[in-house]
PDB file of C-alpha atoms and ligand atoms in Angstrom:
ATOM      1  CA  MET A   1      94.606 113.087 123.852  1.00 91.00           C
ATOM      2  CA  TYR A   2      96.970 112.221 121.072  1.00 96.00           C
ATOM      3  CA  ASP A   3      99.762 113.443 123.046  1.00 96.00           C
ATOM      4  CA  LYS A   4     102.683 112.114 121.025  1.00 98.00           C
ATOM      5  CA  VAL A   5     101.216 113.590 117.853  1.00 98.00           C
ATOM      6  CA  GLN A   6     100.975 116.913 119.419  1.00 97.00           C
ATOM      7  CA  LYS A   7     104.458 116.868 120.971  1.00 97.00           C
ATOM      8  CA  TYR A   8     106.126 115.529 117.905  1.00 97.00           C
ATOM      9  CA  GLN A   9     109.709 116.617 117.705  1.00 94.00           C
ATOM     10  CA  LYS A  10     111.310 114.084 115.414  1.00 92.00           C
ATOM     11  CA  THR A  11     113.000 115.299 112.194  1.00 93.00           C
ATOM     12  CA  PRO A  12     110.156 114.398 109.765  1.00 94.00           C
ATOM     13  CA  TYR A  13     110.582 112.322 106.665  1.00 96.00           C
ATOM     14  CA  VAL A  14     109.700 115.387 104.622  1.00 97.00           C
ATOM     15  CA  GLN A  15     111.202 118.584 106.000  1.00 96.00           C
ATOM     16  CA  SER A  16     109.264 121.885 106.075  1.00 95.00           C
ATOM     17  CA  ASP A  17     111.119 123.261 103.001  1.00 97.00           C
ATOM     18  CA  GLN A  18     110.468 120.126 100.997  1.00 98.00           C
ATOM     19  CA  PHE A  19     107.491 118.762  98.941  1.00 98.00           C
ATOM     20  CA  LEU A  20     107.521 114.983  98.326  1.00 98.00           C
ATOM     21  CA  VAL A  21     106.143 113.653  95.025  1.00 98.00           C
ATOM     22  CA  ILE A  22     105.133 110.014  95.000  1.00 98.00           C
ATOM     23  CA  ALA A  23     103.752 108.727  91.710  1.00 98.00           C
ATOM     24  CA  GLY A  24     103.062 105.406  89.956  1.00 98.00           C
ATOM     25  CA  PRO A  25     100.326 102.916  89.097  1.00 98.00           C
ATOM     26  CA  CYS A  26      97.528 101.863  91.317  1.00 97.00           C
ATOM     27  CA  ALA A  27      98.747  98.249  91.375  1.00 97.00           C
ATOM     28  CA  VAL A  28     101.932  96.490  90.564  1.00 98.00           C
ATOM     29  CA  GLU A  29     101.761  95.110  86.985  1.00 97.00           C
ATOM     30  CA  ASP A  30     104.085  93.083  84.810  1.00 97.00           C
ATOM     31  CA  GLU A  31     107.843  93.627  85.326  1.00 98.00           C
ATOM     32  CA  GLN A  32     108.470  95.357  82.039  1.00 98.00           C
ATOM     33  CA  THR A  33     105.694  97.931  82.509  1.00 98.00           C
ATOM     34  CA  MET A  34     106.899  98.604  86.039  1.00 98.00           C
ATOM     35  CA  LEU A  35     110.500  99.057  84.873  1.00 98.00           C
ATOM     36  CA  LEU A  36     109.620 101.432  82.174  1.00 98.00           C
ATOM     37  CA  ILE A  37     107.446 103.503  84.533  1.00 98.00           C
ATOM     38  CA  ALA A  38     110.122 103.528  87.247  1.00 98.00           C
ATOM     39  CA  LYS A  39     112.837 104.699  84.735  1.00 98.00           C
ATOM     40  CA  LYS A  40     110.482 107.461  83.307  1.00 98.00           C
ATOM     41  CA  LEU A  41     109.664 108.706  86.891  1.00 98.00           C
ATOM     42  CA  LEU A  42     113.312 108.941  87.772  1.00 98.00           C
ATOM     43  CA  ALA A  43     114.044 110.811  84.534  1.00 98.00           C
ATOM     44  CA  MET A  44     111.371 113.328  85.635  1.00 98.00           C
ATOM     45  CA  GLY A  45     113.155 113.724  89.052  1.00 98.00           C
ATOM     46  CA  ILE A  46     110.532 111.621  90.880  1.00 98.00           C
ATOM     47  CA  THR A  47     112.283 109.372  93.457  1.00 98.00           C
ATOM     48  CA  HIS A  48     109.369 107.531  94.964  1.00 98.00           C
ATOM     49  CA  MET A  49     107.195 105.107  93.184  1.00 98.00           C
ATOM     50  CA  ARG A  50     103.787 103.919  94.460  1.00 98.00           C
ATOM     51  CA  ALA A  51     102.258 100.588  93.381  1.00 98.00           C
ATOM     52  CA  GLY A  52     100.134  98.119  95.326  1.00 98.00           C
ATOM     53  CA  ALA A  53     101.037  94.408  95.409  1.00 97.00           C
ATOM     54  CA  TYR A  54      98.035  93.589  97.634  1.00 97.00           C
ATOM     55  CA  LYS A  55      94.945  95.585  96.717  1.00 94.00           C
ATOM     56  CA  PRO A  56      92.035  95.972  99.281  1.00 90.00           C
ATOM     57  CA  ARG A  57      89.257  96.333  96.724  1.00 88.00           C
ATOM     58  CA  THR A  58      85.662  97.122  97.524  1.00 88.00           C
ATOM     59  CA  SER A  59      84.503  94.313  95.258  1.00 90.00           C
ATOM     60  CA  PRO A  60      85.944  90.837  95.357  1.00 91.00           C
ATOM     61  CA  TYR A  61      85.468  90.642  91.680  1.00 91.00           C
ATOM     62  CA  SER A  62      87.902  93.571  90.979  1.00 90.00           C
ATOM     63  CA  PHE A  63      91.596  92.823  90.428  1.00 90.00           C
ATOM     64  CA  GLN A  64      93.146  91.958  93.813  1.00 92.00           C
ATOM     65  CA  GLY A  65      96.780  92.664  92.935  1.00 95.00           C
ATOM     66  CA  LEU A  66      99.636  90.361  92.008  1.00 96.00           C
ATOM     67  CA  GLU A  67     100.259  89.737  95.717  1.00 96.00           C
ATOM     68  CA  ALA A  68     103.544  87.961  96.524  1.00 96.00           C
ATOM     69  CA  LYS A  69     104.574  87.993  92.867  1.00 97.00           C
ATOM     70  CA  GLY A  70     103.999  91.787  92.891  1.00 97.00           C
ATOM     71  CA  LEU A  71     106.367  92.217  95.815  1.00 98.00           C
ATOM     72  CA  GLU A  72     109.047  90.274  93.991  1.00 98.00           C
ATOM     73  CA  ILE A  73     108.569  92.549  91.003  1.00 98.00           C
ATOM     74  CA  LEU A  74     108.886  95.632  93.222  1.00 98.00           C
ATOM     75  CA  LYS A  75     112.139  94.155  94.664  1.00 98.00           C
ATOM     76  CA  ARG A  76     113.710  93.697  91.297  1.00 98.00           C
ATOM     77  CA  ILE A  77     112.634  97.171  90.121  1.00 98.00           C
ATOM     78  CA  LYS A  78     114.123  98.756  93.225  1.00 98.00           C
ATOM     79  CA  GLU A  79     117.424  96.788  92.744  1.00 98.00           C
ATOM     80  CA  GLU A  80     117.565  97.727  89.115  1.00 98.00           C
ATOM     81  CA  THR A  81     116.719 101.403  89.301  1.00 98.00           C
ATOM     82  CA  GLY A  82     117.250 102.439  92.998  1.00 98.00           C
ATOM     83  CA  ILE A  83     113.744 103.982  93.072  1.00 98.00           C
ATOM     84  CA  ALA A  84     112.109 104.244  96.603  1.00 98.00           C
ATOM     85  CA  ILE A  85     109.085 101.919  96.832  1.00 98.00           C
ATOM     86  CA  VAL A  86     105.758 102.968  98.491  1.00 98.00           C
ATOM     87  CA  SER A  87     103.307 100.064  98.762  1.00 98.00           C
ATOM     88  CA  GLU A  88     100.227  99.251 100.847  1.00 98.00           C
ATOM     89  CA  ILE A  89     100.415  96.602 103.512  1.00 98.00           C
ATOM     90  CA  ILE A  90      97.115  95.065 104.582  1.00 96.00           C
ATOM     91  CA  GLU A  91      98.124  92.421 107.306  1.00 96.00           C
ATOM     92  CA  ALA A  92     100.719  92.523 110.031  1.00 97.00           C
ATOM     93  CA  GLU A  93     101.866  89.016 108.877  1.00 97.00           C
ATOM     94  CA  GLN A  94     103.190  90.614 105.710  1.00 97.00           C
ATOM     95  CA  ILE A  95     105.718  92.805 107.532  1.00 98.00           C
ATOM     96  CA  PRO A  96     108.758  90.476 107.094  1.00 97.00           C
ATOM     97  CA  SER A  97     108.284  90.087 103.365  1.00 97.00           C
ATOM     98  CA  TYR A  98     107.770  93.857 102.938  1.00 98.00           C
ATOM     99  CA  LEU A  99     110.826  94.822 104.964  1.00 97.00           C
ATOM    100  CA  GLU A 100     113.275  93.920 102.286  1.00 93.00           C
ATOM    101  CA  VAL A 101     111.323  95.648  99.466  1.00 97.00           C
ATOM    102  CA  VAL A 102     109.305  98.549 100.748  1.00 98.00           C
ATOM    103  CA  ASP A 103     110.750 101.943 101.698  1.00 98.00           C
ATOM    104  CA  ILE A 104     107.414 103.477 102.907  1.00 98.00           C
ATOM    105  CA  PHE A 105     104.695 101.253 104.316  1.00 98.00           C
ATOM    106  CA  GLN A 106     101.297 102.476 103.186  1.00 98.00           C
ATOM    107  CA  VAL A 107      98.264 101.983 105.412  1.00 98.00           C
ATOM    108  CA  GLY A 108      95.195 102.387 103.177  1.00 98.00           C
ATOM    109  CA  ALA A 109      91.969 104.223 104.082  1.00 98.00           C
ATOM    110  CA  ARG A 110      90.246 100.978 104.653  1.00 97.00           C
ATOM    111  CA  ASN A 111      92.792  99.899 107.276  1.00 97.00           C
ATOM    112  CA  MET A 112      93.193 103.189 109.147  1.00 98.00           C
ATOM    113  CA  GLN A 113      91.631 101.748 112.233  1.00 98.00           C
ATOM    114  CA  ASN A 114      93.118  98.317 111.936  1.00 98.00           C
ATOM    115  CA  PHE A 115      94.698  98.621 115.338  1.00 98.00           C
ATOM    116  CA  GLY A 116      96.607  95.304 115.275  1.00 98.00           C
ATOM    117  CA  LEU A 117      98.220  96.449 112.018  1.00 98.00           C
ATOM    118  CA  LEU A 118      99.034  99.949 113.488  1.00 98.00           C
ATOM    119  CA  LYS A 119     100.572  98.449 116.532  1.00 98.00           C
ATOM    120  CA  ALA A 120     102.667  96.046 114.484  1.00 98.00           C
ATOM    121  CA  LEU A 121     103.886  98.853 112.276  1.00 98.00           C
ATOM    122  CA  GLY A 122     104.736 100.734 115.485  1.00 98.00           C
ATOM    123  CA  LYS A 123     107.448  98.221 116.137  1.00 98.00           C
ATOM    124  CA  ILE A 124     109.368  98.578 112.861  1.00 98.00           C
ATOM    125  CA  ASP A 125     111.880 101.158 111.881  1.00 96.00           C
ATOM    126  CA  LYS A 126     110.417 102.253 108.494  1.00 98.00           C
ATOM    127  CA  PRO A 127     108.268 105.260 107.547  1.00 98.00           C
ATOM    128  CA  ILE A 128     104.459 104.657 107.658  1.00 98.00           C
ATOM    129  CA  LEU A 129     102.155 106.530 105.309  1.00 98.00           C
ATOM    130  CA  LEU A 130      98.866 106.667 107.097  1.00 98.00           C
ATOM    131  CA  LYS A 131      95.928 107.419 104.900  1.00 98.00           C
ATOM    132  CA  ARG A 132      92.791 108.967 106.241  1.00 98.00           C
ATOM    133  CA  SER A 133      89.756 106.709 106.230  1.00 98.00           C
ATOM    134  CA  PHE A 134      86.971 108.201 104.127  1.00 97.00           C
ATOM    135  CA  GLY A 135      84.754 107.784 107.134  1.00 98.00           C
ATOM    136  CA  ALA A 136      87.036 109.190 109.822  1.00 98.00           C
ATOM    137  CA  THR A 137      87.270 112.661 111.537  1.00 98.00           C
ATOM    138  CA  VAL A 138      90.617 114.372 111.821  1.00 98.00           C
ATOM    139  CA  ASP A 139      90.623 113.375 115.452  1.00 98.00           C
ATOM    140  CA  GLU A 140      90.086 109.716 114.751  1.00 98.00           C
ATOM    141  CA  TRP A 141      92.844 109.846 112.135  1.00 98.00           C
ATOM    142  CA  LEU A 142      95.340 111.405 114.638  1.00 98.00           C
ATOM    143  CA  TYR A 143      94.446 108.865 117.183  1.00 98.00           C
ATOM    144  CA  ALA A 144      95.237 106.136 114.678  1.00 98.00           C
ATOM    145  CA  CYS A 145      98.527 107.865 114.146  1.00 98.00           C
ATOM    146  CA  GLU A 146      99.097 108.044 117.915  1.00 98.00           C
ATOM    147  CA  HIS A 147      98.781 104.172 117.967  1.00 98.00           C
ATOM    148  CA  ILE A 148     101.857 103.908 115.732  1.00 98.00           C
ATOM    149  CA  LEU A 149     103.843 106.439 117.692  1.00 98.00           C
ATOM    150  CA  VAL A 150     103.000 104.973 121.185  1.00 98.00           C
ATOM    151  CA  ALA A 151     104.029 101.528 119.851  1.00 98.00           C
ATOM    152  CA  GLY A 152     107.477 103.025 119.169  1.00 97.00           C
ATOM    153  CA  ASN A 153     107.671 104.119 115.454  1.00 98.00           C
ATOM    154  CA  GLU A 154     107.808 107.933 115.153  1.00 97.00           C
ATOM    155  CA  ASN A 155     108.500 107.899 111.471  1.00 97.00           C
ATOM    156  CA  VAL A 156     104.948 108.655 110.203  1.00 98.00           C
ATOM    157  CA  ILE A 157     103.576 110.526 107.277  1.00 98.00           C
ATOM    158  CA  LEU A 158      99.833 111.431 107.077  1.00 98.00           C
ATOM    159  CA  CYS A 159      97.904 111.381 103.769  1.00 99.00           C
ATOM    160  CA  GLU A 160      94.548 113.039 103.097  1.00 98.00           C
ATOM    161  CA  ARG A 161      92.562 111.159 100.528  1.00 98.00           C
ATOM    162  CA  GLY A 162      89.062 112.568 100.767  1.00 98.00           C
ATOM    163  CA  ILE A 163      86.006 111.808 102.834  1.00 98.00           C
ATOM    164  CA  LYS A 164      82.389 110.594 102.061  1.00 98.00           C
ATOM    165  CA  THR A 165      79.897 113.500 101.743  1.00 98.00           C
ATOM    166  CA  PHE A 166      76.524 113.887  99.977  1.00 98.00           C
ATOM    167  CA  GLU A 167      78.447 114.998  96.951  1.00 98.00           C
ATOM    168  CA  THR A 168      78.482 112.449  94.191  1.00 97.00           C
ATOM    169  CA  SER A 169      80.348 114.247  91.347  1.00 98.00           C
ATOM    170  CA  THR A 170      83.657 112.996  92.809  1.00 98.00           C
ATOM    171  CA  ARG A 171      84.506 109.619  94.440  1.00 97.00           C
ATOM    172  CA  THR A 172      85.000 111.414  97.740  1.00 98.00           C
ATOM    173  CA  THR A 173      85.327 114.995  98.756  1.00 98.00           C
ATOM    174  CA  LEU A 174      88.898 116.143  99.095  1.00 98.00           C
ATOM    175  CA  ASP A 175      89.026 117.772 102.549  1.00 98.00           C
ATOM    176  CA  ILE A 176      91.738 120.368 102.084  1.00 98.00           C
ATOM    177  CA  SER A 177      90.855 122.072 105.318  1.00 98.00           C
ATOM    178  CA  SER A 178      92.364 119.069 107.161  1.00 98.00           C
ATOM    179  CA  ILE A 179      95.861 120.213 106.066  1.00 98.00           C
ATOM    180  CA  PRO A 180      95.939 123.468 108.021  1.00 98.00           C
ATOM    181  CA  ILE A 181      93.835 121.816 110.831  1.00 98.00           C
ATOM    182  CA  VAL A 182      96.491 119.089 111.249  1.00 98.00           C
ATOM    183  CA  LYS A 183      99.248 121.487 110.926  1.00 98.00           C
ATOM    184  CA  GLU A 184      97.854 123.400 113.984  1.00 98.00           C
ATOM    185  CA  LYS A 185      98.308 120.341 116.025  1.00 97.00           C
ATOM    186  CA  THR A 186     101.522 118.622 114.865  1.00 98.00           C
ATOM    187  CA  THR A 187     104.573 118.868 112.630  1.00 97.00           C
ATOM    188  CA  ILE A 188     104.124 115.306 111.206  1.00 98.00           C
ATOM    189  CA  PRO A 189     104.213 115.732 107.429  1.00 98.00           C
ATOM    190  CA  ILE A 190     100.966 115.529 105.562  1.00 98.00           C
ATOM    191  CA  LEU A 191     100.385 114.621 101.940  1.00 98.00           C
ATOM    192  CA  ILE A 192      97.347 114.789  99.633  1.00 98.00           C
ATOM    193  CA  ASP A 193      96.204 112.079  97.290  1.00 98.00           C
ATOM    194  CA  PRO A 194      94.333 113.885  94.523  1.00 98.00           C
ATOM    195  CA  SER A 195      93.730 110.699  92.490  1.00 98.00           C
ATOM    196  CA  HIS A 196      91.855 108.509  94.857  1.00 98.00           C
ATOM    197  CA  SER A 197      90.035 111.488  96.500  1.00 98.00           C
ATOM    198  CA  SER A 198      88.570 112.586  93.156  1.00 98.00           C
ATOM    199  CA  GLY A 199      88.542 109.446  91.053  1.00 98.00           C
ATOM    200  CA  LYS A 200      88.809 111.781  88.110  1.00 98.00           C
ATOM    201  CA  ARG A 201      91.872 112.270  85.942  1.00 98.00           C
ATOM    202  CA  ASN A 202      90.738 115.706  84.790  1.00 98.00           C
ATOM    203  CA  ILE A 203      90.868 117.271  88.198  1.00 98.00           C
ATOM    204  CA  VAL A 204      94.014 115.774  89.490  1.00 98.00           C
ATOM    205  CA  LEU A 205      96.007 118.879  88.262  1.00 98.00           C
ATOM    206  CA  PRO A 206      93.886 121.512  90.027  1.00 98.00           C
ATOM    207  CA  LEU A 207      93.717 119.390  93.229  1.00 98.00           C
ATOM    208  CA  ALA A 208      97.456 118.925  93.148  1.00 98.00           C
ATOM    209  CA  ARG A 209      97.903 122.767  92.726  1.00 98.00           C
ATOM    210  CA  ALA A 210      95.561 123.255  95.782  1.00 98.00           C
ATOM    211  CA  ALA A 211      97.646 120.600  97.729  1.00 98.00           C
ATOM    212  CA  ILE A 212     100.861 122.636  97.552  1.00 98.00           C
ATOM    213  CA  ALA A 213      99.145 125.970  97.993  1.00 98.00           C
ATOM    214  CA  VAL A 214      97.274 124.810 101.130  1.00 98.00           C
ATOM    215  CA  GLY A 215     100.491 123.870 102.775  1.00 98.00           C
ATOM    216  CA  ALA A 216     100.660 120.064 102.254  1.00 98.00           C
ATOM    217  CA  ASP A 217     104.089 118.555 102.317  1.00 98.00           C
ATOM    218  CA  GLY A 218     103.632 116.310  99.180  1.00 98.00           C
ATOM    219  CA  VAL A 219     101.311 114.513  96.808  1.00 98.00           C
ATOM    220  CA  MET A 220     100.713 110.968  95.912  1.00 98.00           C
ATOM    221  CA  ILE A 221      99.487 110.669  92.294  1.00 98.00           C
ATOM    222  CA  GLU A 222      98.456 107.652  90.203  1.00 98.00           C
ATOM    223  CA  ALA A 223     100.290 107.621  86.857  1.00 98.00           C
ATOM    224  CA  HIS A 224     100.960 104.915  84.291  1.00 98.00           C
ATOM    225  CA  ILE A 225     102.550 104.760  80.888  1.00 98.00           C
ATOM    226  CA  ASN A 226      99.236 103.816  79.380  1.00 98.00           C
ATOM    227  CA  PRO A 227      96.285 104.483  81.705  1.00 98.00           C
ATOM    228  CA  LYS A 228      93.755 102.893  79.324  1.00 97.00           C
ATOM    229  CA  ALA A 229      95.571  99.570  79.925  1.00 96.00           C
ATOM    230  CA  ALA A 230      96.020 100.076  83.754  1.00 96.00           C
ATOM    231  CA  LEU A 231      94.701  97.078  85.666  1.00 94.00           C
ATOM    232  CA  SER A 232      92.959  99.280  88.231  1.00 94.00           C
ATOM    233  CA  ASP A 233      91.722 102.859  88.707  1.00 95.00           C
ATOM    234  CA  GLN A 234      92.066 103.783  85.010  1.00 96.00           C
ATOM    235  CA  GLU A 235      89.691 106.652  85.241  1.00 97.00           C
ATOM    236  CA  GLU A 236      91.904 108.682  87.698  1.00 98.00           C
ATOM    237  CA  THR A 237      95.259 107.667  86.321  1.00 98.00           C
ATOM    238  CA  LEU A 238      97.475 110.183  84.536  1.00 98.00           C
ATOM    239  CA  ASP A 239      99.677 109.381  81.645  1.00 98.00           C
ATOM    240  CA  LEU A 240     103.269 110.494  82.003  1.00 98.00           C
ATOM    241  CA  VAL A 241     102.884 113.527  79.844  1.00 98.00           C
ATOM    242  CA  GLN A 242      99.975 114.731  82.195  1.00 98.00           C
ATOM    243  CA  LEU A 243     102.121 113.930  85.164  1.00 98.00           C
ATOM    244  CA  GLU A 244     104.862 116.054  83.758  1.00 98.00           C
ATOM    245  CA  MET A 245     102.450 118.998  83.417  1.00 98.00           C
ATOM    246  CA  VAL A 246     101.512 118.534  87.120  1.00 98.00           C
ATOM    247  CA  LEU A 247     105.176 118.589  88.024  1.00 98.00           C
ATOM    248  CA  ASP A 248     105.707 121.811  86.136  1.00 98.00           C
ATOM    249  CA  GLU A 249     102.836 123.432  88.025  1.00 98.00           C
ATOM    250  CA  LEU A 250     104.120 122.208  91.387  1.00 98.00           C
ATOM    251  CA  HIS A 251     107.570 123.535  90.684  1.00 98.00           C
ATOM    252  CA  LYS A 252     106.049 126.957  89.970  1.00 98.00           C
ATOM    253  CA  ILE A 253     103.952 127.078  93.110  1.00 98.00           C
ATOM    254  CA  ALA A 254     106.823 125.579  95.167  1.00 98.00           C
ATOM    255  CA  ARG A 255     108.756 128.783  94.575  1.00 97.00           C
ATOM    256  CA  VAL A 256     106.044 130.795  96.116  1.00 97.00           C
ATOM    257  CA  MET A 257     105.722 128.314  99.095  1.00 97.00           C
ATOM    258  CA  ARG A 258     109.545 128.316  99.515  1.00 96.00           C
ATOM    259  CA  LYS A 259     109.527 124.557  98.994  1.00 97.00           C
ATOM    260  CA  LYS A 260     111.679 122.246  96.959  1.00 98.00           C
ATOM    261  CA  LEU A 261     110.320 119.166  95.229  1.00 98.00           C
ATOM    262  CA  ILE A 262     111.931 116.007  96.314  1.00 97.00           C
TER     263      ILE A 262
HETATM  264  C1  PEP B   1      95.761 103.350  97.240  1.00 72.06           C
HETATM  265  O1  PEP B   1      96.438 104.474  97.439  1.00 72.06           O
HETATM  266  O2  PEP B   1      96.209 102.400  96.523  1.00 72.06           O
HETATM  267  C2  PEP B   1      94.440 103.281  97.796  1.00 72.06           C
HETATM  268  C3  PEP B   1      93.746 102.124  97.771  1.00 72.06           C
HETATM  269  O3  PEP B   1      93.982 104.366  98.345  1.00 72.06           O
HETATM  270  P1  PEP B   1      92.849 104.553  99.573  1.00 72.06           P
HETATM  271  O4  PEP B   1      93.370 103.600 100.595  1.00 72.06           O
HETATM  272  O5  PEP B   1      93.099 105.945  99.942  1.00 72.06           O
HETATM  273  O6  PEP B   1      91.542 104.326  99.041  1.00 72.06           O
HETATM  274 MN1   MN B   2      94.149 103.120  93.069  1.00 72.06          MN
END
């Protein structure tokens, strides 16, 4: 069994009375755009920015990310603004270069069962955001999490991002049931990603509402200063006015759920 997941006693990265909001573009873009987005997020009270330097794309013809240059940009944005950086790591060899830049190491859906990567991340002392694979059961996801815990890193955050079903109207089906199911088994915090799960900008707001109401500990939302110009995932990316509307709604529901947005 996933023993350590079930007996989890560590003070989690997101406490039970908190709700973490992570927002930002799909991928790292030019420095000016990133700086502008980081400053606007901070002005809205969002302290964690997401952005992928290395992008594991389904097609090799899609934008693959700025890679090492992207990490350098993130480093300068962090130094200049103090915003916490959430970014996806795709290979264990990247750990040293990520350590000085990234505050939360994201493991993407496509790497949820990359056990070499999970074991390597189990040896570092940074929070790991483990996304659910779109082809994994909750049990398989929690076993993947157990790999990180067993290797020695107890600082894990889970992230539900939808699973493949027969439904084609959204990119994947957001499995909101997994939140209370996981919460029956562990106190490890769990977020929802309404952007990648739906692939649709127009339903990010209702899904974000559902996230906080169902008991999730946070959301990760794709947002950009100009979504039409975003280098990837334009169709699900919110502009910053839309993001502010989501925040307003989250604040309202947070009061009912006795949580504070962080
Ligand atoms: C992402 O968050 O950048 C991403 C690629 O999401 P996922 O791994 O859930 O597809
Ligand atoms: Mn994306």
